[in-house]
Amino acid sequence: SQTIHQWPATLVQPVGSPLSLECTVEGTSNPNLYWYRQAAGRGLQLLFYSVGIGQISSEVPQNLSASRPQDRQFILSSKKLLLSDSGFYLCAWSTGTSSYNEQFFGPGTRLTVL
Amino acid sequence: DQQVKQNSPSLSVQEGRISILNCDYTNSMFDYFLWYKKYPAEGPTFLISISSIKDKNEDGRFTVFLNKSAKHLSLHIVPSQPGDSAVYFCAANPGGGADGLTFGKGTHLIIQP
């Protein structure tokens, strides 16, 4: 069966510090991968998605970036965090073969920028 | 501009009764709709989906209804159970592509004993 891991689970960082969140998927090959953010009182906002190694599509221009160095690894980064980057970050995967594009989410990372 | 709207931030329902969660959308290009359930500090879990060529899909206690002309869908949970207390997100996928889903803001369902 497929599993998706995210770490760390929680993170408290000062403004201006760098960020690296990692996501890995097991039990599947060539998944589509996604990063979402849920800010307080808001829905899930798509940040990035990837359909293959090295292929990144950005949905929202911001100070975040994403990379996919391996087939089942997806990394979210920032060089300098802003207060507005606080939120709950979710990684998700899909098979890429379903028209519904049902996505399966990881446990999330709670990021607090102080 | 929100393309998927869940206008009720919260809903309280008595255990054993029917829970009805509503969702409206504005983009006529949306072809596929999904409902997710989320507990605090966890990732959302997929519940049920429906395509725009159908008006109903049922899975156990969960039924999703789609009114394409009104651009409205609803999730019915019968009977409601305490474990159903969670935030429910409506999501849409335009054209069946691999792009990310467009989510509503969610409705917090509270099942009262």
XYZ file of C-alpha atoms in Angstrom:
227
model
C 0.000 0.000 0.000
C 1.024 3.581 -0.511
C 2.132 5.865 2.299
C 3.154 9.494 2.359
C 5.496 11.015 4.919
C 6.133 14.615 5.848
C 8.621 16.090 8.267
C 8.976 17.818 10.495
C 5.505 17.671 12.065
C 5.881 21.083 13.678
C 8.333 23.898 13.159
C 8.852 27.308 14.747
C 11.152 29.613 12.808
C 12.138 33.289 13.091
C 11.350 35.741 10.332
C 14.123 35.795 7.738
C 15.309 32.244 8.387
C 15.418 29.544 5.690
C 12.927 26.702 5.359
C 13.064 23.151 4.087
C 10.090 20.790 4.311
C 10.350 17.300 2.927
C 7.764 14.901 1.598
C 8.278 11.322 0.431
C 5.882 8.763 -0.986
C 6.259 4.998 -0.756
C 4.574 2.197 -2.641
C 3.998 3.907 -5.971
C 6.004 5.066 -8.968
C 5.881 8.312 -10.924
C 3.217 9.972 -8.773
C 2.010 13.515 -9.260
C 3.052 15.500 -6.201
C 1.505 18.620 -4.676
C 2.178 21.190 -1.976
C -0.790 22.962 -0.377
C -1.013 25.467 2.442
C -3.893 25.963 4.824
C -3.731 29.348 6.526
C -5.870 30.128 9.563
C -9.577 30.315 8.621
C -8.927 29.519 5.002
C -9.196 26.576 2.660
C -6.372 24.651 1.078
C -4.352 26.738 -1.350
C -2.319 24.977 -4.025
C 1.291 26.172 -4.014
C 3.168 23.838 -6.381
C 2.668 20.625 -8.265
C 4.952 18.268 -10.141
C 4.244 15.578 -12.733
C 7.840 14.313 -12.869
C 11.427 14.694 -11.661
C 12.604 18.264 -12.093
C 9.194 19.445 -13.339
C 7.613 22.076 -11.093
C 4.542 24.206 -11.722
C 3.950 27.192 -9.469
C 0.444 28.370 -8.766
C 1.090 31.329 -6.508
C 4.071 33.694 -6.849
C 5.732 34.061 -3.479
C 9.005 33.586 -1.656
C 8.609 29.801 -1.610
C 10.085 27.329 -4.068
C 9.759 23.605 -4.660
C 12.025 20.908 -6.032
C 11.650 17.277 -6.974
C 15.125 15.721 -6.933
C 13.837 12.129 -6.984
C 10.705 10.422 -8.261
C 9.045 10.165 -4.863
C 10.565 13.135 -3.070
C 9.165 16.644 -3.010
C 10.787 19.525 -1.135
C 9.378 22.931 -0.221
C 11.921 25.657 0.498
C 12.353 29.297 1.295
C 15.472 31.423 1.605
C 13.834 33.942 3.960
C 10.586 33.286 5.781
C 7.900 35.932 6.220
C 5.296 36.148 8.973
C 2.636 35.422 6.341
C 4.263 32.040 5.631
C 2.804 30.641 8.848
C 0.292 27.884 8.240
C -0.313 24.190 7.865
C 1.609 22.739 4.909
C 0.305 19.623 3.257
C 1.932 17.380 0.702
C -0.264 15.182 -1.475
C 0.144 12.644 -4.246
C -2.056 11.277 -7.007
C -1.634 8.532 -9.569
C -2.113 10.892 -12.491
C -4.322 8.276 -14.169
C -7.725 9.271 -12.785
C -9.884 12.029 -14.229
C -11.035 12.821 -10.724
C -7.409 13.378 -9.707
C -8.191 12.257 -6.174
C -5.232 13.207 -4.062
C -3.937 11.564 -0.934
C -2.522 13.791 1.733
C 0.285 13.490 4.216
C -0.023 14.357 7.917
C 1.092 17.951 7.390
C 3.635 20.336 8.921
C 2.533 23.123 11.233
C 4.842 26.104 10.560
C 4.858 29.109 12.871
C 6.974 32.089 11.852
C 7.721 34.498 14.701
C -12.020 35.136 -6.370
C -13.236 31.928 -4.769
C -14.345 29.441 -7.380
C -15.526 26.891 -4.824
C -17.612 28.228 -1.968
C -18.752 26.633 1.248
C -20.860 29.330 2.824
C -21.478 27.620 6.156
C -18.357 27.727 8.336
C -19.982 25.356 10.819
C -22.948 23.027 11.183
C -24.288 21.308 14.282
C -26.351 18.113 13.921
C -27.738 15.675 16.424
C -26.366 12.136 16.381
C -28.501 9.821 14.246
C -29.943 12.634 12.117
C -28.961 13.634 8.581
C -26.063 16.037 7.989
C -26.216 18.090 4.796
C -23.125 20.006 3.725
C -23.410 22.411 0.815
C -20.983 23.642 -1.809
C -21.349 26.079 -4.708
C -18.989 26.662 -7.600
C -18.651 29.333 -10.248
C -16.415 27.749 -12.885
C -18.442 25.845 -15.472
C -15.210 24.109 -16.562
C -15.198 21.974 -13.416
C -15.943 18.391 -14.399
C -15.116 16.436 -11.281
C -15.942 17.107 -7.659
C -14.574 15.562 -4.491
C -15.294 15.714 -0.780
C -12.591 15.436 1.850
C -12.804 15.044 5.605
C -10.188 16.550 7.905
C -9.487 16.082 11.584
C -7.399 18.692 13.460
C -3.644 18.487 12.865
C -4.078 15.769 10.224
C -4.139 15.733 6.448
C -7.515 15.546 4.659
C -8.803 12.119 3.685
C -10.746 11.458 0.510
C -14.421 10.608 1.051
C -16.425 10.514 -2.156
C -16.463 12.006 -5.640
C -18.822 12.700 -8.527
C -18.425 13.620 -12.168
C -20.481 16.263 -13.935
C -22.283 13.632 -16.025
C -23.932 12.236 -12.912
C -26.316 13.767 -10.409
C -25.811 11.342 -7.542
C -23.160 9.059 -6.123
C -23.601 6.946 -3.022
C -21.090 5.165 -0.795
C -22.436 3.715 2.415
C -23.653 6.516 4.681
C -22.341 9.172 2.296
C -24.199 10.483 -0.751
C -23.148 13.366 -2.963
C -25.710 15.189 -5.110
C -24.803 17.447 -8.027
C -27.080 20.069 -9.580
C -25.067 21.206 -12.559
C -27.508 23.884 -13.706
C -27.378 25.507 -10.268
C -23.643 24.855 -9.898
C -24.362 23.310 -6.534
C -23.434 20.095 -4.809
C -24.196 18.670 -1.414
C -22.904 15.881 0.800
C -25.448 13.934 2.843
C -24.383 11.825 5.801
C -27.030 9.450 7.153
C -27.106 8.609 9.985
C -24.631 11.039 11.514
C -22.187 9.555 14.015
C -19.863 11.168 16.583
C -16.816 10.226 14.485
C -18.193 12.340 11.667
C -17.283 15.493 13.601
C -14.594 17.067 11.413
C -14.040 19.766 8.808
C -15.386 18.840 5.379
C -13.868 20.315 2.235
C -15.470 20.443 -1.156
C -12.994 20.346 -4.051
C -13.150 20.551 -7.829
C -10.913 19.357 -10.646
C -11.273 21.204 -13.950
C -11.275 19.062 -17.056
C -9.823 15.967 -15.437
C -6.272 17.260 -15.559
C -3.298 16.692 -13.285
C -3.412 20.207 -11.894
C -4.109 20.709 -8.234
C -7.620 20.688 -6.875
C -9.522 23.873 -6.070
C -10.838 23.706 -2.521
C -13.534 25.526 -0.602
C -12.861 26.936 2.856
C -14.496 23.995 4.589
C -17.440 23.413 6.902
C -16.896 22.305 10.478
C -19.463 19.606 11.239
C -20.231 19.008 14.901
C -22.252 15.935 15.824
C -23.992 16.364 19.160
C -24.953 13.367 21.308
